[in-house]
Coordinates of C-alpha atoms in Angstrom, one line a residue:
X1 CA 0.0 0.0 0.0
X2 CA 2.6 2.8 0.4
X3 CA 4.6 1.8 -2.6
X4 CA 1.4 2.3 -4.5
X5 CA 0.2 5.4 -2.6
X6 CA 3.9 7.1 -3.7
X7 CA 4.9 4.9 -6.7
X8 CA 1.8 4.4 -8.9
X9 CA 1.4 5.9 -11.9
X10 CA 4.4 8.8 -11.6
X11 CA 7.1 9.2 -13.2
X12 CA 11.2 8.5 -11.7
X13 CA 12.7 11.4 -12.1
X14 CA 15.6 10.9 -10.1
X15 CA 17.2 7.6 -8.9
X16 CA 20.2 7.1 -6.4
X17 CA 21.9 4.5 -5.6
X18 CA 24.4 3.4 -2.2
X19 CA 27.0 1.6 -2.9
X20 CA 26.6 -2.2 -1.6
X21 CA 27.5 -5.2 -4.3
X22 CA 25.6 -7.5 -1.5
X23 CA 22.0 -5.8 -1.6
X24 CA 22.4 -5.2 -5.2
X25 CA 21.9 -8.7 -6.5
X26 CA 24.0 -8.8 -10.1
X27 CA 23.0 -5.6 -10.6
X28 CA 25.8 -2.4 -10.6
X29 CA 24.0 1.3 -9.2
X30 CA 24.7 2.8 -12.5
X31 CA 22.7 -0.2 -14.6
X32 CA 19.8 0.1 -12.1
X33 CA 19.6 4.1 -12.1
X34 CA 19.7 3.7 -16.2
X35 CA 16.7 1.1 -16.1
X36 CA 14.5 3.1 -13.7
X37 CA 15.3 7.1 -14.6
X38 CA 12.6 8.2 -16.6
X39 CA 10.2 5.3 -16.5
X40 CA 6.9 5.6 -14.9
X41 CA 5.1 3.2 -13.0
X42 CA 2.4 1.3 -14.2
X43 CA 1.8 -1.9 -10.9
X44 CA 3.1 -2.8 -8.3
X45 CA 2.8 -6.4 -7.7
X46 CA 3.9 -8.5 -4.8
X47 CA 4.1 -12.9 -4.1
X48 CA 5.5 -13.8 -0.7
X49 CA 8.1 -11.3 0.5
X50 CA 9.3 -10.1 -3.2
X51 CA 7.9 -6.7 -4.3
X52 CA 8.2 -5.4 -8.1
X53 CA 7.5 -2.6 -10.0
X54 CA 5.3 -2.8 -13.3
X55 CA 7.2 -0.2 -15.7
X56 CA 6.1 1.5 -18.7
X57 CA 9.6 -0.4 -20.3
X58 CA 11.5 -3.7 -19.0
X59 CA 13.7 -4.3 -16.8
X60 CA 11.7 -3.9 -14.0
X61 CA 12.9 -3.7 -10.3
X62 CA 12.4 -6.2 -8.1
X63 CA 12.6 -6.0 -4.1
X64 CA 13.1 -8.0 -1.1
X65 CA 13.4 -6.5 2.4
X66 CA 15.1 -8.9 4.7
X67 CA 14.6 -9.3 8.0
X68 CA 14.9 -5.1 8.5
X69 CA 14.5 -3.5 4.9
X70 CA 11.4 -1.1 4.5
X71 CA 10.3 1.1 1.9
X72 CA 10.1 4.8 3.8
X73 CA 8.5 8.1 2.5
X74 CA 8.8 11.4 4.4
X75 CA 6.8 12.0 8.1
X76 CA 5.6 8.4 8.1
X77 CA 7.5 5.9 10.4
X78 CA 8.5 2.8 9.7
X79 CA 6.1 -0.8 10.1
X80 CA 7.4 -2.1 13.4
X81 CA 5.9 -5.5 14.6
X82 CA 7.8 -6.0 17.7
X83 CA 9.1 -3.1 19.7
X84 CA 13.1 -2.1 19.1
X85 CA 13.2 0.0 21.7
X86 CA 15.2 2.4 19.9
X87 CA 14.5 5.8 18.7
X88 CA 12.8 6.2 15.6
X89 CA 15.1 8.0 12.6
X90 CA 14.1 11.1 12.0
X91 CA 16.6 12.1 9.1
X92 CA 16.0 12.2 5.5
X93 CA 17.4 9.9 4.0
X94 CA 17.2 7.5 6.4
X95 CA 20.4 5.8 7.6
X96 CA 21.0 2.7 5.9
X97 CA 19.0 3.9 2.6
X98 CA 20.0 1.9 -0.3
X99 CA 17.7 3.3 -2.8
X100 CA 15.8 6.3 -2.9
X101 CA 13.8 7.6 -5.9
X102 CA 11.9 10.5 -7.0
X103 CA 9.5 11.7 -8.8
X104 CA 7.9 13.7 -11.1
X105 CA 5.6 15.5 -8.2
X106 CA 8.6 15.7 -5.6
X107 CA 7.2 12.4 -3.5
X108 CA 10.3 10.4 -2.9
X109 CA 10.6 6.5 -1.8
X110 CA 13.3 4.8 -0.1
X111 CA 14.8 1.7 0.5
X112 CA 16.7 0.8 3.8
X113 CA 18.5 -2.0 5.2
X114 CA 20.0 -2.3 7.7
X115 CA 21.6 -5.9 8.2
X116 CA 21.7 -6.0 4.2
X117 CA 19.8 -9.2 4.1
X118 CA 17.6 -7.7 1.4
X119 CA 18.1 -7.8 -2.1
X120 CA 17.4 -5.3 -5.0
X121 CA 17.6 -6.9 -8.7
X122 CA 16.2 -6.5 -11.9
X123 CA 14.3 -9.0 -13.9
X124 CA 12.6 -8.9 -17.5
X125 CA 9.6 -11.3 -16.3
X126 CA 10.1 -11.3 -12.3
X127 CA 7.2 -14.6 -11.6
X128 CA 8.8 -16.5 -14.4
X129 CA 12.5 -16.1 -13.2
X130 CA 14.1 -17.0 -9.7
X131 CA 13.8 -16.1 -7.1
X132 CA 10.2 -15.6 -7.6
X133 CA 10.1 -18.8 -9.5
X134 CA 11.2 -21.1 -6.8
X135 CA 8.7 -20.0 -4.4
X136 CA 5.9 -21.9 -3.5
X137 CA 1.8 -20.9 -3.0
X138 CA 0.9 -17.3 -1.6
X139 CA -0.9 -17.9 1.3
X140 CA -2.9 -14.7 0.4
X141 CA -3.3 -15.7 -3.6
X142 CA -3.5 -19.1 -3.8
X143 CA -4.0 -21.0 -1.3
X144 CA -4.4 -24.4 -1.8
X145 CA -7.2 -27.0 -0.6
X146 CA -6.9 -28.9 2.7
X147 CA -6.6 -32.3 0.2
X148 CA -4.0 -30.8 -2.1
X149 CA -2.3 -29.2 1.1
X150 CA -2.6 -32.9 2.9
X151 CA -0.6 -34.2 -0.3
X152 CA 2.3 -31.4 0.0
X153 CA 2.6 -31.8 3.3
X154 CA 3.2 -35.8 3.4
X155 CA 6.3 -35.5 1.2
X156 CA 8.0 -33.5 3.4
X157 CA 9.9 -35.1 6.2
X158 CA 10.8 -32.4 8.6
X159 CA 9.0 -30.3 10.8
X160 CA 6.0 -28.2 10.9
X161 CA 7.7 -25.3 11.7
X162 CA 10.6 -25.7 9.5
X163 CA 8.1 -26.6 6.7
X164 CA 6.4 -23.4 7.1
X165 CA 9.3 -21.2 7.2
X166 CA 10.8 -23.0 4.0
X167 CA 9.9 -20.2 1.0
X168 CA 9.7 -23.2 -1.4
X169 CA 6.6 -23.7 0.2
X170 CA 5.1 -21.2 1.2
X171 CA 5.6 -17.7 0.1
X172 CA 5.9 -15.5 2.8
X173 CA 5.6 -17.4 6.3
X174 CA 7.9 -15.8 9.0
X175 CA 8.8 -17.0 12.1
X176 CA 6.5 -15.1 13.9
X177 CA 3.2 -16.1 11.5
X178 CA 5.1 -20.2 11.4
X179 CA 4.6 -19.8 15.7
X180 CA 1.0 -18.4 15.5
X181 CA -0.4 -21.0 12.7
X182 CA 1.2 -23.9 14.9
X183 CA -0.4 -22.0 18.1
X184 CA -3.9 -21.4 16.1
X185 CA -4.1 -24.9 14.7
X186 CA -3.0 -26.4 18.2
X187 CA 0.2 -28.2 16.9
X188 CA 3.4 -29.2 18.3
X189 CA 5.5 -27.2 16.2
X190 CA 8.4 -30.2 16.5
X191 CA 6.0 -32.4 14.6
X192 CA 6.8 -33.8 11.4
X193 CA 4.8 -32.6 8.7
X194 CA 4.1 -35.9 7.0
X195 CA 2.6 -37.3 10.6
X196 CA -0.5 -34.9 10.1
X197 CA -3.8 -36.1 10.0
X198 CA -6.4 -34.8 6.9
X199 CA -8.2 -32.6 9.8
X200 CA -4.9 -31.8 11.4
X201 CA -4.2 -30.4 8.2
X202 CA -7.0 -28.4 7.7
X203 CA -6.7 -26.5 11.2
X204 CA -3.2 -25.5 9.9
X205 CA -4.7 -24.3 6.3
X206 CA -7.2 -22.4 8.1
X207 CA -4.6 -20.5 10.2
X208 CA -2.4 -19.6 8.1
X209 CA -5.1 -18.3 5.9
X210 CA -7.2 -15.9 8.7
X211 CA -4.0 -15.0 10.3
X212 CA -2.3 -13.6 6.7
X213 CA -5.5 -12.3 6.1
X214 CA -5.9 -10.5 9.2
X215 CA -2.6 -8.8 9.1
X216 CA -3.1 -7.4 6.0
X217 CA -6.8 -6.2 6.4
X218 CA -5.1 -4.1 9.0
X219 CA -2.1 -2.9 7.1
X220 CA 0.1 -5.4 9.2
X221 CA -0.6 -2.8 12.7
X222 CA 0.3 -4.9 15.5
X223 CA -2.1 -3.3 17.7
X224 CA -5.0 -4.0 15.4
X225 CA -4.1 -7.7 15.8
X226 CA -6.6 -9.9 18.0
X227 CA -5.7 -9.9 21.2
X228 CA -5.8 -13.5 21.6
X229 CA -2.9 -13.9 19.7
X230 CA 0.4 -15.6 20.7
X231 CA 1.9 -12.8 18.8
X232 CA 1.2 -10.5 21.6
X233 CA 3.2 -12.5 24.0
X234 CA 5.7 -14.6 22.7
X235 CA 8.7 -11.7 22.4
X236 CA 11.7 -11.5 24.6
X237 CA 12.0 -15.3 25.8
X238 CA 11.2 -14.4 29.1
X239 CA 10.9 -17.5 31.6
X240 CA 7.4 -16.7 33.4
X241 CA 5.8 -15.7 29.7
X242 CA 2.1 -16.5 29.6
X243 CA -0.9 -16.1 27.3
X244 CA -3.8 -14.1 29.3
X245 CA -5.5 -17.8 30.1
X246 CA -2.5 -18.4 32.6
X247 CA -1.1 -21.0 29.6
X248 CA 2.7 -21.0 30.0
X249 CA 4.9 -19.9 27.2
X250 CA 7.8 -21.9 26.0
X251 CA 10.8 -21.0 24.2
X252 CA 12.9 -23.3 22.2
X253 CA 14.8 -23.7 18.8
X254 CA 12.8 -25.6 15.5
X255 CA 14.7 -25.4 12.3
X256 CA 17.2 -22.9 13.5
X257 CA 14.6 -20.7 14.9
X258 CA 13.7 -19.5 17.6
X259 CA 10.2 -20.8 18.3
X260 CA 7.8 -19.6 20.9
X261 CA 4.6 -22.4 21.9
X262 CA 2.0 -23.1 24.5
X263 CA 2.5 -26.8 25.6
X264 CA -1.1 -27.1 27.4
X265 CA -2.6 -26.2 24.1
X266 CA -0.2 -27.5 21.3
X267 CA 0.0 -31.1 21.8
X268 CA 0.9 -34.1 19.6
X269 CA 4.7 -33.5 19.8

């Protein structure tokens, strides 16, 4: 939504590029300012955590955040799901801005990253060329049907939570939204996905599906979230962490992640 509220149908006037051979993904600054300066922006499309922009003339630009990219505009603050504690960055640029384009009306857009996890690339065709075309269903676009889900799911022999963190799968699953759909669906997130039973299955469909939907009916706003949520709990790994219900909260590591659960509720491990 703010891509498109700031990109969408302008013009780039102006592109510039940082310096950084590991965001920029086979792609020098000077090719990508050439590809982008004086385009205009037709879509913006989106499947799992990749983001591209439609251009009135291929290449386009494709995006991926990392754990701590964002796209910034002027006097709004960045999306924050989980408190920093740190003060917000009131300079323009931003630090750690990696791209920042302008346009035609003077509204600018920005890339940061910090950790420079994300990626920036161009692609001719970005669904039909990797990365995009390695990753599995959208949990948003195309969702597949508890049978169909039932028969992906048996192939795989490792976890549920690794499964659902593993992009090949499913587009767009992070750690946070892998705990919650294991919490919602009342799983053991230890437990091998091809020991799932059809309805077993279907409680995990169904959470992954209300819960994606849910965040981005509310713009991803962490206080619009239900409050029932293990979302709302599960941070910091503290010892005595509990859900409102007095249910004790549990900390441990699945699939090289940290993995917060509720072992009264998620059973079957």
């Amino acid at each position: 939504k703010l891509a498109e509220s700031v990109a969408l149908g302008r013009r780039i006037e102006r592109v510039v590029c940082a310096r950084d051979e590991i965001v920029y993904d086979g792609v020098t600054g000077a090719r990508f300012r050439r590809a982008l300066a004086g385009r205009t922006v037709r879509a913006v499309g989106r499947r799992g955590k990749h983001l591209w922009f439609e251009l009135d003339e291929r290449p386009w630009p494709l995006f991926h955040f990392g754990m701590t990219g964002h796209f910034r505009v002027r006097d709004v603050a960045p999306l924050k799901l989980a408190s920093s504690g740190k003060k917000p960055d009131d300079a323009w640029p931003p630090r750690f801005t990696k791209l920042r384009l302008v346009f035609g009306d003077g509204g600018e857009l920005v890339m940061t990253n910090a950790r420079r996890l994300g990626r920036i690339r161009l692609r001719d065709d970005p669904l039909a060329e990797p990365p995009i075309a390695h990753l599995g269903f959208d949990p948003l676009l195309d969702l597949p049907s508890t049978p169909d889900l039932a028969v992906r799911m048996a192939r795989r022999k490792v976890t549920l939570k690794g499964l659902l963190l593993d992009q090949s799968f499913a587009a767009g699953v992070g750690n946070w939204i892998a705990d919650e759909v294991c919490f919602r669906a009342r799983l053991d997130p230890r437990r091998r996905a091809d020991s799932l039973s059809r309805p077993e299955v279907g409680r995990v469909r169904r959470a992954l599906g209300e819960i994606i939907r849910r965040a981005v009916a509310v713009d991803a706003d962490k206080t619009r979230f239900p409050r029932t949520w293990l979302f709302h709990f599960r941070w910091g790994k503290e010892t005595d962490a509990r859900m409102p219900s007095g249910d004790r909260i549990e900390h441990l590591t699945v699939a090289g992640r940290t993995t917060a659960w509720v072992p009264s509720r998620q059973r079957g491990g």
